[in-house]
Structures are given as C-alpha cells and as structure tokens.
XYZ file of C-alpha atoms in Angstrom:
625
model
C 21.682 -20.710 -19.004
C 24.421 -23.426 -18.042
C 27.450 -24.189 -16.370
C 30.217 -25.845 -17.468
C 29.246 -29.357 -15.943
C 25.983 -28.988 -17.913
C 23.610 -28.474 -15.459
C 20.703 -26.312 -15.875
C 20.341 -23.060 -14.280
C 17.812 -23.588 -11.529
C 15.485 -20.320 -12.371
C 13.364 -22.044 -9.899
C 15.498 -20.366 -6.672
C 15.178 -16.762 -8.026
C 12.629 -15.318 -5.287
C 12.060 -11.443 -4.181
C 12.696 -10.888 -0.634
C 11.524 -8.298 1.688
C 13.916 -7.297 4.166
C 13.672 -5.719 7.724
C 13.445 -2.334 6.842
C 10.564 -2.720 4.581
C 12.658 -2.866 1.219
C 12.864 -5.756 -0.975
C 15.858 -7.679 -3.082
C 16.024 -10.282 -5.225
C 18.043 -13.800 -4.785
C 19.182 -15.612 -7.368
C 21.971 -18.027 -8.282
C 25.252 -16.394 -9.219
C 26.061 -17.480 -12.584
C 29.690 -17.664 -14.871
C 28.329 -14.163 -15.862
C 28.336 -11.955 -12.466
C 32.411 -12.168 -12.418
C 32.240 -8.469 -12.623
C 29.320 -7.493 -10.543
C 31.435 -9.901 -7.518
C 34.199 -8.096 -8.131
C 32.877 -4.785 -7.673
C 30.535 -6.543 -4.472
C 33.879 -7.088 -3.027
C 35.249 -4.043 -3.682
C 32.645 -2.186 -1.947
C 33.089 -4.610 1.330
C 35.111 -3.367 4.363
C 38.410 -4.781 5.102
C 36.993 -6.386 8.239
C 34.423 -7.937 6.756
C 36.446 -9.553 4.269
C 38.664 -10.884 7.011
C 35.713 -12.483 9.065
C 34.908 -13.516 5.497
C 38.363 -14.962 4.564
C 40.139 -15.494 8.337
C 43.192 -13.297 7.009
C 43.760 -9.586 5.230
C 42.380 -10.214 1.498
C 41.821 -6.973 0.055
C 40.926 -8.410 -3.468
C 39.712 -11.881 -5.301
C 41.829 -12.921 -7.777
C 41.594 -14.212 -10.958
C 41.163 -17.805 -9.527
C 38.814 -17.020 -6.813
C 36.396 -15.138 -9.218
C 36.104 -18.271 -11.323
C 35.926 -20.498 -8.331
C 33.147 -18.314 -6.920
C 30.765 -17.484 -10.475
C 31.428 -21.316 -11.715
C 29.443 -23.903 -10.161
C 27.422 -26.901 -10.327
C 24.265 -26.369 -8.829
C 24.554 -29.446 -6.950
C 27.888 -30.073 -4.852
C 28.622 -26.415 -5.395
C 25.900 -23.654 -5.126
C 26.664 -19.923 -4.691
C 23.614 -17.926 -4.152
C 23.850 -13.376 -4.778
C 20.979 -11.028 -3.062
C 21.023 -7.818 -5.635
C 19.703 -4.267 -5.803
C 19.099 -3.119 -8.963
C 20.853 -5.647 -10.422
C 24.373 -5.129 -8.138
C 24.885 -7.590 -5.543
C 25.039 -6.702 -2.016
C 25.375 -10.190 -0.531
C 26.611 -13.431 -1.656
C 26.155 -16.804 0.418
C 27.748 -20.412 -1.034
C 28.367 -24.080 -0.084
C 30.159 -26.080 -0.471
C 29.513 -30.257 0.087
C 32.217 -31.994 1.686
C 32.447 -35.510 3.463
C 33.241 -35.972 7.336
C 37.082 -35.543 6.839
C 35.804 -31.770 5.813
C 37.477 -32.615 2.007
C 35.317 -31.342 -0.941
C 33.152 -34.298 -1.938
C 29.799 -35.390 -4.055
C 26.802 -37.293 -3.356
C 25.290 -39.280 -0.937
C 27.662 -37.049 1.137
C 25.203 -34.753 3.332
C 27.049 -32.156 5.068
C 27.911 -28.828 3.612
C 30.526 -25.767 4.301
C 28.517 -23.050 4.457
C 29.838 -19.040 4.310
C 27.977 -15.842 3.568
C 28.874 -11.647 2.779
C 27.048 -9.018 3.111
C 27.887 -5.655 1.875
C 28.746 -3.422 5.213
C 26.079 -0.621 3.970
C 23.175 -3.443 3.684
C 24.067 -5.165 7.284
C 21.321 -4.949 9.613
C 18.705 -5.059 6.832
C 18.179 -9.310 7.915
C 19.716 -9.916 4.311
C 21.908 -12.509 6.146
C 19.152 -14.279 7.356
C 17.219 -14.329 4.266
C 19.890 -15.603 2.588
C 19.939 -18.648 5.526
C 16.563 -19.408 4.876
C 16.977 -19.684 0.689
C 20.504 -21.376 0.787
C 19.284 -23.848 3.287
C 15.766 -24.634 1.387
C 18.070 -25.156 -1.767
C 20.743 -27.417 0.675
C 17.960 -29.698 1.251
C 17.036 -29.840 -2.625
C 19.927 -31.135 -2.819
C 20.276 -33.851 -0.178
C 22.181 -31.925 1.983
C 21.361 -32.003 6.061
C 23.486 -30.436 7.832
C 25.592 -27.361 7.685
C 29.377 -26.354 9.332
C 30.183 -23.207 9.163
C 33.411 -21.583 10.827
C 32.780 -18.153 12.086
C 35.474 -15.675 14.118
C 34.369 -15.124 17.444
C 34.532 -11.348 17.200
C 31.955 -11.863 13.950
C 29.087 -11.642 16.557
C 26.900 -10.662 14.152
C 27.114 -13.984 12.075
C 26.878 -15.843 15.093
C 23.792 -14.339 16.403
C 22.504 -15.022 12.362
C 22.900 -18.719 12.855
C 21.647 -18.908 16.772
C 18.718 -17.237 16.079
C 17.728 -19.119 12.918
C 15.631 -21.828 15.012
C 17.990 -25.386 13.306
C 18.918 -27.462 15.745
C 23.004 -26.508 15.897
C 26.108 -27.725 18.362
C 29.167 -25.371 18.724
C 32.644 -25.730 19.524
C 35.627 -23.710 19.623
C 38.535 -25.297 17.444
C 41.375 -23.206 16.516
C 40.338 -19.836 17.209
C 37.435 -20.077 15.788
C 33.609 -21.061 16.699
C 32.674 -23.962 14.554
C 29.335 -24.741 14.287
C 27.032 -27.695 13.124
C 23.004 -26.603 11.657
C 20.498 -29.957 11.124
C 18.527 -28.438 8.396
C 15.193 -29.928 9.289
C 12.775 -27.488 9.847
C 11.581 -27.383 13.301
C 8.673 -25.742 14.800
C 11.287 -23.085 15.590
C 13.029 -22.363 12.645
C 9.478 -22.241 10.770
C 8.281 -19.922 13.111
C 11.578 -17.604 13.184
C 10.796 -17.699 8.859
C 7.653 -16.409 9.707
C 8.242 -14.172 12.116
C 10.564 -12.061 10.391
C 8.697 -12.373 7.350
C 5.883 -10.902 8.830
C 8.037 -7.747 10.641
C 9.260 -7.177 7.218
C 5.808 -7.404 5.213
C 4.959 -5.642 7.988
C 7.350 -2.795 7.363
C 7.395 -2.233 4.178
C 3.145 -1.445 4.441
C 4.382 1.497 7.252
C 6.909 2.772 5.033
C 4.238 3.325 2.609
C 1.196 4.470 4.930
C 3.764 6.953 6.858
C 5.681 8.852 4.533
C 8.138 11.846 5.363
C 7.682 13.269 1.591
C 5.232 12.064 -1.488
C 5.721 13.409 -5.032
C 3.217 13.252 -7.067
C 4.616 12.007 -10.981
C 2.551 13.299 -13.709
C 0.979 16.747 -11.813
C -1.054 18.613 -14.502
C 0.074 22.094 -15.120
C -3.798 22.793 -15.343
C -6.576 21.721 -12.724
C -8.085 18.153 -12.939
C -6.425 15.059 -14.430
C -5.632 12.095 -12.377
C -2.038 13.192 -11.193
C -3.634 17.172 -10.150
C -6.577 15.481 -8.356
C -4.201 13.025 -6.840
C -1.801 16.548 -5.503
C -5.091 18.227 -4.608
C -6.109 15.540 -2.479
C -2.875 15.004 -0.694
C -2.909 19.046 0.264
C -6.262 19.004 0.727
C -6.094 16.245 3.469
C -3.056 17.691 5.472
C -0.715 15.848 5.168
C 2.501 16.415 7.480
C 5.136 15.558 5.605
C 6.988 17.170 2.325
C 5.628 17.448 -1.110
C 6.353 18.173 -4.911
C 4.897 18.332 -8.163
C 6.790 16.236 -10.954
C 6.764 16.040 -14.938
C 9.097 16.414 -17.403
C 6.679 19.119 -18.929
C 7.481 21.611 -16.699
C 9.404 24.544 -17.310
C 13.104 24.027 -16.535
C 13.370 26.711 -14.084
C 11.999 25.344 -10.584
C 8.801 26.895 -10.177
C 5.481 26.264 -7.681
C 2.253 24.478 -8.232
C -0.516 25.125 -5.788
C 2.385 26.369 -3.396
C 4.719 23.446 -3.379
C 8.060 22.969 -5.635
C 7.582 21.669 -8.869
C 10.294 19.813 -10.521
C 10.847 18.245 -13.830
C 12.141 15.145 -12.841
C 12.132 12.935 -8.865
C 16.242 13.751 -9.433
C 15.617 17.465 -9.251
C 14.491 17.222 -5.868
C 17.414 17.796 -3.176
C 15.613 15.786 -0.440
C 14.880 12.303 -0.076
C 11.801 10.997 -1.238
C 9.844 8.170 0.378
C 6.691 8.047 -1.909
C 5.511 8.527 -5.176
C 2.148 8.864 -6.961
C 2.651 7.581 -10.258
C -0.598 9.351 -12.670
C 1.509 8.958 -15.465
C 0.205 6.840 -18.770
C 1.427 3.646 -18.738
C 3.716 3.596 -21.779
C 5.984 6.099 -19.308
C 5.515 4.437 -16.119
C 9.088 2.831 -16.472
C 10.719 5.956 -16.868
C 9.281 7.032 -14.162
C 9.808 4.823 -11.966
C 13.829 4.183 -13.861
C 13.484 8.069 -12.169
C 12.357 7.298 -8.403
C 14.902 4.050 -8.499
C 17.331 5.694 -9.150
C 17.111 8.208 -6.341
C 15.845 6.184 -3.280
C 12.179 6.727 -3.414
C 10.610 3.495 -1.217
C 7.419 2.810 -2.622
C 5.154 3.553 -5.336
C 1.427 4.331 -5.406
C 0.821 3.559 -9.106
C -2.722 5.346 -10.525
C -1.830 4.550 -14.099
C -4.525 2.531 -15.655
C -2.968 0.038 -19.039
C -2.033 -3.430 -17.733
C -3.555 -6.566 -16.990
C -6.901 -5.224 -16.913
C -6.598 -4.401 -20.377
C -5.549 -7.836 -21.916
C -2.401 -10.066 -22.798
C 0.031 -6.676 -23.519
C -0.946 -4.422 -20.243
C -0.250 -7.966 -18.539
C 3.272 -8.043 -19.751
C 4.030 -4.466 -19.586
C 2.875 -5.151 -15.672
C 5.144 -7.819 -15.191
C 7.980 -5.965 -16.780
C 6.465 -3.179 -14.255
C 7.063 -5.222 -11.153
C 10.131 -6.410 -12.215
C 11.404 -2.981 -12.565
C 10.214 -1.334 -9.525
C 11.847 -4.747 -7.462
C 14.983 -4.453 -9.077
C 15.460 -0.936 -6.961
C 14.016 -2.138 -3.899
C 10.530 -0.271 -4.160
C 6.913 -1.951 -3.418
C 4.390 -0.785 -5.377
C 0.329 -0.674 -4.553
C -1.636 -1.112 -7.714
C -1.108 -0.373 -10.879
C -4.893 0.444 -11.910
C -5.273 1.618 -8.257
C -7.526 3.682 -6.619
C -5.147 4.944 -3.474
C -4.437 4.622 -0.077
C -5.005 6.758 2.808
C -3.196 6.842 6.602
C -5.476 9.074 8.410
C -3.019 8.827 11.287
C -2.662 12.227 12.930
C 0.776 11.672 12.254
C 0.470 11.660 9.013
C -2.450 12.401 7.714
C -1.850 10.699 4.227
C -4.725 10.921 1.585
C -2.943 9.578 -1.251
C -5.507 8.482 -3.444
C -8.579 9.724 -5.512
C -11.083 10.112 -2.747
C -11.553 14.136 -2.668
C -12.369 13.436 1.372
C -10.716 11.468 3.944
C -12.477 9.529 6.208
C -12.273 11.035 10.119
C -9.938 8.863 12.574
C -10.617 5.865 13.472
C -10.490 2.118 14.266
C -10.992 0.179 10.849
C -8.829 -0.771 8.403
C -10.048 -1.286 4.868
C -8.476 -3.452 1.988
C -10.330 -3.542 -1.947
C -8.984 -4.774 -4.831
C -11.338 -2.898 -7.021
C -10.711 1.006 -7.010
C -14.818 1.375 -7.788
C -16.260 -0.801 -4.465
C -13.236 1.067 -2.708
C -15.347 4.266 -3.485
C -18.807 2.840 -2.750
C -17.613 1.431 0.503
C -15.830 4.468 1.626
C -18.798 6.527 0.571
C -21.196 3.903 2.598
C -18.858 3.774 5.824
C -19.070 7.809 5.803
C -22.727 8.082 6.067
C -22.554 5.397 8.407
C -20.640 7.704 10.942
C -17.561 4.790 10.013
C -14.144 5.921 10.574
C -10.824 4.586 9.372
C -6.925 3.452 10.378
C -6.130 2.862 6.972
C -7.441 2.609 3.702
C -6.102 0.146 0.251
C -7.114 -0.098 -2.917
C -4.986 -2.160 -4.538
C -5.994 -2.255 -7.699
C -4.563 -5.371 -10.141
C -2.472 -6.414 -6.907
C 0.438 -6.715 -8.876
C 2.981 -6.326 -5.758
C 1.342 -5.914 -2.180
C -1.356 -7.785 -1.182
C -4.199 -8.003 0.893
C -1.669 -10.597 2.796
C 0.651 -7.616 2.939
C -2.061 -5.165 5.130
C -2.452 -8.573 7.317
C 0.344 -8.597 8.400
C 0.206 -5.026 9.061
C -3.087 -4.701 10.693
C -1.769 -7.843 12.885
C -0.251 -5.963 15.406
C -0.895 -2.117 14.172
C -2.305 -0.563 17.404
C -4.471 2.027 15.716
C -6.672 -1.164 13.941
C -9.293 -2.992 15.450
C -11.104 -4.315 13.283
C -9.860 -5.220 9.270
C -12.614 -5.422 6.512
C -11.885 -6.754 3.627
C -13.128 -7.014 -0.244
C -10.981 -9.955 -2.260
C -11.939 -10.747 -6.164
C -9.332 -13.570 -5.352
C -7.196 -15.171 -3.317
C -3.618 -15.838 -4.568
C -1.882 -17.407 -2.060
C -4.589 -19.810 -0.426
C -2.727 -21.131 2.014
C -0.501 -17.738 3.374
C -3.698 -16.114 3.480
C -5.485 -18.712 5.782
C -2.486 -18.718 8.356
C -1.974 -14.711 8.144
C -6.252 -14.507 8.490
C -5.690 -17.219 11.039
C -3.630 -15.454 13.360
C -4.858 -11.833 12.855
C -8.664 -12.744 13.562
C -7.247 -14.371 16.928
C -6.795 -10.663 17.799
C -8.894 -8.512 16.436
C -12.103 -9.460 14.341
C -11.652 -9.970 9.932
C -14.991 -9.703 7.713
C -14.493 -10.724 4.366
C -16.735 -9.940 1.033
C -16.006 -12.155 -1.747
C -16.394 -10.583 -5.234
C -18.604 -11.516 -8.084
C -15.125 -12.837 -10.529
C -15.820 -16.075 -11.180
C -13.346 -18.460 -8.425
C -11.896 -20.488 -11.105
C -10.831 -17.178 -13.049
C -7.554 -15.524 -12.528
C -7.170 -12.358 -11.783
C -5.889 -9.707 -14.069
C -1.798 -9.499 -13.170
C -1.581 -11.015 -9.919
C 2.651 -11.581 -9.823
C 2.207 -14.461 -7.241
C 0.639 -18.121 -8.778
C -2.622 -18.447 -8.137
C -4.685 -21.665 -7.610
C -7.995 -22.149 -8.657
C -10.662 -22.911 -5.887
C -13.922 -23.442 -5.946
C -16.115 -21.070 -4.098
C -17.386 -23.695 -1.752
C -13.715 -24.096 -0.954
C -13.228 -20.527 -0.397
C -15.782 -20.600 2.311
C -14.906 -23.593 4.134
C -11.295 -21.747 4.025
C -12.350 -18.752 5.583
C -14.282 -20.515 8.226
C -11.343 -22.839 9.549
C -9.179 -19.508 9.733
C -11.675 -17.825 11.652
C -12.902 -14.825 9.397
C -16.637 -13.176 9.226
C -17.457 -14.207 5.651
C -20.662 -11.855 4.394
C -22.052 -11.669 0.889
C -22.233 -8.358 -0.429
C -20.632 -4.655 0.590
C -23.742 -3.206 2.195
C -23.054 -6.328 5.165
C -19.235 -5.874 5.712
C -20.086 -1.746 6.312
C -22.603 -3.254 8.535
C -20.530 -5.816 10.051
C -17.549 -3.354 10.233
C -19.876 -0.676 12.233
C -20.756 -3.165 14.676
C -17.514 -4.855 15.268
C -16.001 -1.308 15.842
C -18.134 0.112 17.722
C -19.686 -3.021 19.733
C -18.363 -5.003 22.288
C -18.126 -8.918 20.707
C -20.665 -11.107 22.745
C -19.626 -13.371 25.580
C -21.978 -16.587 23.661
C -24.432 -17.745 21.166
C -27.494 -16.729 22.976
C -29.474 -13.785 21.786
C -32.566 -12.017 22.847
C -34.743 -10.397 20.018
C -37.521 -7.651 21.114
C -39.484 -5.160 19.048
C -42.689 -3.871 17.959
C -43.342 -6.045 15.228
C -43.919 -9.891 15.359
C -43.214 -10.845 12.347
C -39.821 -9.284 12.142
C -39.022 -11.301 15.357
C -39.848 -14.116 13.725
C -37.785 -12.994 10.595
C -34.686 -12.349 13.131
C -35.230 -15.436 15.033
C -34.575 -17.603 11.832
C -31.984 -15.661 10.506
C -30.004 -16.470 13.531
C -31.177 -20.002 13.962
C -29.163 -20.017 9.829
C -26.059 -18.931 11.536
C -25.851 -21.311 14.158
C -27.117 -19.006 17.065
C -29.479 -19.628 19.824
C -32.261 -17.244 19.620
C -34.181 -16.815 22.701
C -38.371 -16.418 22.445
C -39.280 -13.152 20.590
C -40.426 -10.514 22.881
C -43.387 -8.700 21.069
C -43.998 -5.305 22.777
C -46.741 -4.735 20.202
C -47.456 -2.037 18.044
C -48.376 0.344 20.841
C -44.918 0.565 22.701
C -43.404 4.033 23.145
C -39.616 4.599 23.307
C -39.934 3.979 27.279
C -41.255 0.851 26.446
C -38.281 -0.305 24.566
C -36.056 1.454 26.925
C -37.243 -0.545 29.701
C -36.960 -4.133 27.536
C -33.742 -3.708 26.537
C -32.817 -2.628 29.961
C -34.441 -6.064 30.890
C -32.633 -8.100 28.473
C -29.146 -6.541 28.746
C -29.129 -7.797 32.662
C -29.861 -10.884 32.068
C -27.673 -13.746 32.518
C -29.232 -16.309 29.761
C -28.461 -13.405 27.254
C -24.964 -12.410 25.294
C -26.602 -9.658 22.277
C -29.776 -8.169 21.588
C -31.209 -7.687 18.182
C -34.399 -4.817 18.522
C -36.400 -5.049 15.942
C -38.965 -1.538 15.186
C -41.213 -0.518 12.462
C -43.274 2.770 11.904
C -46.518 3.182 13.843
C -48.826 6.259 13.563
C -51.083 6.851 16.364
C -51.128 8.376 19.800
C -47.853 8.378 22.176
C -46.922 5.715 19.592
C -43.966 5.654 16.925
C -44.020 7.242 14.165
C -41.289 7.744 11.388
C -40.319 11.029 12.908
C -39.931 9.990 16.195
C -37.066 7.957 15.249
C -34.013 10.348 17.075
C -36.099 9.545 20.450
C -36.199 6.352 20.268
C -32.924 6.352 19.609
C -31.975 8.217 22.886
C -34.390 5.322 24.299
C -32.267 2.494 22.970
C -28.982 4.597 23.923
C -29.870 5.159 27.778
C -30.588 1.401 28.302
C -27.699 0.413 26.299
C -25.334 2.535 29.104
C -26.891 0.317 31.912
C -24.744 -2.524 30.607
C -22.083 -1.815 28.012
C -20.417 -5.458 28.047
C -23.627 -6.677 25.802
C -24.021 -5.735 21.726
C -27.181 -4.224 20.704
C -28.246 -4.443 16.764
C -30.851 -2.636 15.691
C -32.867 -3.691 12.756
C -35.757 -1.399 11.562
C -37.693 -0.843 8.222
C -38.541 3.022 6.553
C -37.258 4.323 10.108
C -34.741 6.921 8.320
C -34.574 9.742 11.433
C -33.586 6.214 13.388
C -30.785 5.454 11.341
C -29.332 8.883 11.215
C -29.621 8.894 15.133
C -28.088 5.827 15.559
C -25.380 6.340 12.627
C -24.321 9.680 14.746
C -24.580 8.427 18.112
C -22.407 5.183 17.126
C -19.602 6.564 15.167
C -16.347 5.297 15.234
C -14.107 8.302 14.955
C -13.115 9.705 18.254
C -14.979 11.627 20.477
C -13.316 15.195 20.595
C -12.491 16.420 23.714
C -11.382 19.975 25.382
C-alpha cells in the first residue's frame, strides 16, 4: 500500500495496544482508504469534542478535510487511527512545520501535533497510547519536539500531555494553552510507558480471573466432551457469577443444561458476558468468537486444540485467530490450553479441565504446557499447596507469562509466583517485569526440555533465540529462583509460601545420618551458601533429641535456616518409619520457639513424615470459627 507521494506504507507502526480497562485496540496508520471509516469516527464524536478538536462549531469534515486527513506522506505528514473491530475510535496526526509554525519538510524538527478520541472510548488511556506511538514514529522521523494548542477547558488533553513524563514548557497565547514536548525519552516518560502498560496488562489478566458471567461455547448436549467437562467444572467449583451453555446445536427454544440457560448462540443471551470457554473444534473457533465479538464478551479461554502445535496450517489459522479476537478488543489464554482457575472467594473461577480446584491460597502458578499444568497441580495438592491463581496457557498465542507478571506484581492475594516457561519470547520485557516482581515477592522458574534455539509453536510476539546458558545468566541478573525440573519448583513453591525467607547465607544442617549431612553440606556449598559443621545426633536420637537441636540452632545468632536431615532407624525409643507424625510434632514445637528462621526437612523412605509435615505446612488458610 502507497500514497500518492510514493512512499511506502510503514506496516512497521501497526502495534496492538492494551488499554486501561483491560481491553485492547489496534494502531495503525490511516491510509487514502479509511475516508469512510473517519467519516463515520467523526460522526459518532460529540459536538464538544469536535470543538476542542477544531477551536470552533464543526459538525462535519468536508470533502477537503477527509482527503487532507486519509492522504499523507508518512514523513512530513503522519496521521495515526486506534480501531475496534476495524472502526476507528481515535485518530492522532502531525503535522511538521518550521519555527514560523508554516507547514514545512526536512531538517525542520518540530511538529503540530492534535489527537480525537471518540467520547464513548475516553477514559480508556487511548489518548495516551496514542502519545506514546505518534511520538516513537515523530522521532523516526527526525522530529524533536512537539506544539500542540489545546483549549483550556480541554482539561483532559492537558492532563494527557502533563502526565506523559517529556520535558514540556506552556504558555497561554490567544486563548489557548500552547504547549512545547522534547521528545527524548527521559527516565520519566519511560517509566510513565511502563507504568501504565503494566496497570493495563495488569487489567486485562483481572478481567479474565474475575468474571461476572462465563459461557461455556461448545457445551455437549450429552455428559463428557471437552466443552461439558469444562461447564461441569465451572459448577462444580462454585463459581459466583452467571453462567450458560452455548452451541448452535441446541434446540431453538431456550432450554436448561445441568440447571443453567442454554442458548444457541453468545447473542441469545440478554446479559452481558465477560468470559467465554471456547471447546469448540478449531475450524469453528472464528465463528465463535465472530459470535462473542460481536456482543462484548472480554476475554476468551480457548480449549480448542488445531493450531501451531499441529504444524504450518494450525499456525496460520492461529494467527488469523489472534487477529480476530484483537480486532474486537478480547484477550485470549491459549488456544491448546489447559484453563485457568481464580480460587478467590470472590469468585471462585475453575475454568479449566482440572475436575478439582486447588483450596485458597498464596501461590500463583503459570505453565505453558496444559500436561505439566496437571502434574504440578496434582503434585502441589498432595503437598498440602494452595493457590491465588492458576494459567495454563497453552501455545501462548495472546497473554503471556509476562502478562500474569504484571499481575501477580502487585495482586495482594500472591506471594509467591512459580513458573514453568518452554520459552521466553520477549527476553528482555521478561527480565525487567521478573526484575521488579521478585523485588517483592519471591519467582521460581522451571525451564522446559524444548530445545532454546527452537521456537515455540504460535507465539504472536518475535522471539529470539538464546542459548540456555544465556537463559540462566538472564534469570540470575533479574533475580529469579531458577530450578531444574517440576518436582523442585513444588518444592521451592512450598517453602517460599509457607517459610519465612532467611535473614543470610549461613545454614545449620543436623540429623541422624552423617552422610546425608555431608550430602547437604555440599549441596549448599554448589549454591553459594555457607554451611555450618554438620551436627550428627547419631542414629540413636529420639524426636526429643531433634526437638531440642533444632531448638538449639534456631536461637542462634551465626545461623539464618536449618536443613534436618532423618532417615529410618529400627530399634528401641529410636525412629522408625512409623514414627514419622511424632517426629514431626518434634520438629513443629521447636520450630514455634523461633518462627523468623526456615526449617527444610530432608528425609529418605520417611513417608508418615512427609504426610505430617505436608498437613501441618499447608498453605491454604487455616479455618477459623
């Protein structure tokens, strides 16, 4: 695509936003063809909105400013359009002019900047998105500064530029404000971009881990079947909110599946919908989702197996698939996903496959595969683990694991965030988001077994190729717990949650068996710790024994964690594999003398001891009343 001065259409500035309120938009360049989407835009735009646009009443563009506004050059003159399923709801443009304010060409460096925003869509931060894109393509372009002139009653504008971090002077000339943005990033404006990027990545995760209504697309009329599990599940789990049962097979008449409304179609139902389960194949995923567009559903949960995973078509049909779901606004998790699941009182959202939530609690959980999602869920349940949230995201074709980051940054139900990535797409957004989130609470990361150099089946965002060497040296300088296989991060997850973290490197080990000291003493001298001695209390201690030594140890000042190490013993008032539960009450009572300190506990074919310890250390709240 061209203009009429022959230069190229720069596909290169067409990016997908996410607003404020969780939805997204796309931003492109307004070409010769939008004449008729602008003039309905302008249609739809209150009269005082076009007069802080225009300074005077202009209830419609003419002929002339509709060419003036879809012709330009890309360079000098650059008109950018934020649409909604393919309708624009806010334009921005600039103009470059020299210091008399005349319209002018290069090496001229100033431009007249001016934006509208649909009155329906203000307040979404569309404005300021729009800022941050015109101004990146501005400086493409050799362009420094911009002037903008803004009536003082259009507050909202103003407070747009103030708050967008440039360095800016103001005047007042003529009645109106006139201000001056250097378009050099400062540390400011970079960390205004990021903060509102993350309160709307943010966002748009609650909007789909705390739904008001869920249907479910592609409900069975018989039991079992993906979609029928998926509806069993959701009732099954409690959640608070609305539900209904969708697909086109039903009979016409509204009717009732396992006592809630089912419908033919998402447009049948006469409430809004916030969510939708999409079980349906893939080849009618887009009418589906055409269906929950087209009346206001927010996100998708998309169960549908069929896309990348399953070669060089599924990968197109899931491009086509994001595409499609953007175009109305909607994130989608998955396709080829597994679930999520809020277990929020609030909510109580089991949206996914799992037949059982996990119990309340203080971890939140991200896989991209839908079958470790299941193993770790299933390990982190008979580990007494409970859960904030759960992900699977599946091919990650839309939200990301840098998505639930920003989430989990400041959600106050989440205090720890585990983590199992097959890849990382965005290198460097994931080390700052890891970065900052693992200043607050702790991040353990698994790596998968894909090969670092291979990409990943869909992923819409580029992805660089890293070694894995490089993937670890990443994690480290962001600050995340990197562990090698699932088993660790449910054990690293169970300790973080439900341990205090230790004041230092020192750590006292003491047990009944020497050489599993020993073992634990160089397994922390690998990690960079500082062991102290081994205390062996020798195959003959009782439960008092170790009572009374980790009592010892947890008072002492040249410790910060204790690792107790126990084995089997048979004999008289010794240990024996059924006397696990009381040394577990042993361990527990000299624990409570000092609950600032972590305690580990590492045994071998000690069974009762790890069911006593699983159960004593849960993480899901302690009922009360």
């Amino acid at each position: 695509m061209q203009t009429s001065q022959e230069h190229a259409y720069p596909a290169h500035w067409e990016a997908d936003v996410v607003l404020r309120d969780g939805g997204t938009a796309r931003i492109r360049p307004i070409t010769t063809e939008d004449a008729d989407r602008l003039v309905s835009f302008y249609e739809q735009v209150s009269d005082e909105s076009k007069y802080y646009r225009f300074f005077a009443p202009y209830p419609r563009l003419s002929a002339k400013d509709v060419h003036r506004f879809t012709h330009h050059d890309y360079v000098d003159r650059v008109g950018l359009a934020v649409t909604i399923g393919g309708e624009f709801i806010a334009t921005v443009r600039y103009d470059r002019i020299d210091a008399r304010g005349r319209p002018a060409g290069a090496p001229a460096d100033e431009a007249e900047v001016a934006f509208l925003v649909q009155d329906a869509h203000q307040g979404r931060g569309v404005a300021s998105a729009l800022l941050e894109h015109i101004a990146a393509v501005a400086r493409e372009r050799g362009i420094r500064r911009f002037a903008a002139e803004v009536l003082p009653a259009n507050s909202k504008m103003i407070k747009v530029f103030r708050d967008a971090g440039y360095t800016q002077k103001r005047s007042f000339e003529d009645g109106s404000v006139h201000l001056t943005l250097d378009l050099e990033p400062t540390e400011e404006s970079l960390a205004v971009q990021r903060g509102r990027e993350q309160r709307a990545e943010a966002r748009s995760v609650q909007r789909l881990l705390a739904p008001g209504s869920v249907a479910v697309v592609g409900t069975g009329r018989l039991p079992g079947g993906v979609g029928r599990t998926a509806l069993r599940n959701l009732l099954g789990g409690g959640f608070t909110g609305r539900v209904y049962a969708v697909n086109r097979a039903f009979p016409e008449a509204r009717g009732e599946i396992d006592g809630i409304p089912a419908v033919r179609s998402v447009g049948d139902i006469e409430e809004p919908v916030d969510l939708a389960i999409v079980a349906v194949p893939a080849e009618r995923v887009p009418e589906a989702v055409a269906d929950c567009g087209e009346h206001g559903v927010q996100g998708l949960v998309v169960l549908s197996a069929g896309y990348a995973e399953s070669g060089a078509a599924g990968r197109e049909r899931q491009r086509e698939l994001v595409r499609q779901a953007r175009s109305y606004g909607m994130r989608i998790i998955g396709p080829n996903s597994f679930g999520i699941i809020s277990t929020s009182d609030a909510v109580r959202l089991n949206a996914s496959l799992a037949p059982q939530a996990p119990a309340p609690g203080r971890i939140g959980l991200f896989t991209q595969s839908g079958a470790i999602g299941i193993a770790l869920l299933s390990g982190l349940h008979r580990r007494g683990a409970a859960l904030s949230s759960f992900i699977s995201s599946g091919n990650r074709a839309d939200v990301s694991g840098n998505d639930f980051l920003q989430y989990w940054h400041e959600d106050p139900d989440t205090d720890v965030v585990l983590m199992y990535l097959e890849s990382i797409g965005n290198p460097r957004k994931f080390t700052r988001l890891a970065r900052r989130t693992a200043a607050l609470k702790p991040v353990v990361v698994v790596k998968g077994a894909r090969h670092s150099g291979s990409t990943p089946p869909g992923h819409a965002v580029p992805f660089t190729r890293i070694p894995d060497a490089t993937v670890g040296a990443l994690l480290r300088q962001a600050g995340v717990i990197r562990v090698d296989t699932v088993t660790e991060l449910v054990d690293a997850g169970l300790m973080l949650a439900g341990q205090p973290l230790p004041g230092g490197p020192r750590v006292a080990i003491l047990g009944n068996s020497e050489s599993l000291g020993l073992l634990t003493y160089d397994a922390c001298l690998t990690e960079g710790l500082r062991p102290l001695p081994p205390r062996d209390l020798t195959t003959a201690a009782t439960p008092a024994d170790f009572r009374a030594a980790l009592a010892e140890a947890l008072v002492d000042d040249a410790c910060d964690a204790v690792v107790v190490t126990a084995i089997p013993w048979v004999g008289e008032n010794g240990l024996t594999e059924s006397g696990g539960e009381v040394l577990a009450t042993a361990l527990r009572d000299a624990a409570a003398t000092a609950p600032a300190k972590p305690v580990a506990v590492v045994h071998v074919e000690m069974g009762e001891l790890a069911d006593a310890l699983a159960a004593a250390s849960s993480t899901a709240p302690t009922a009360t009343g």
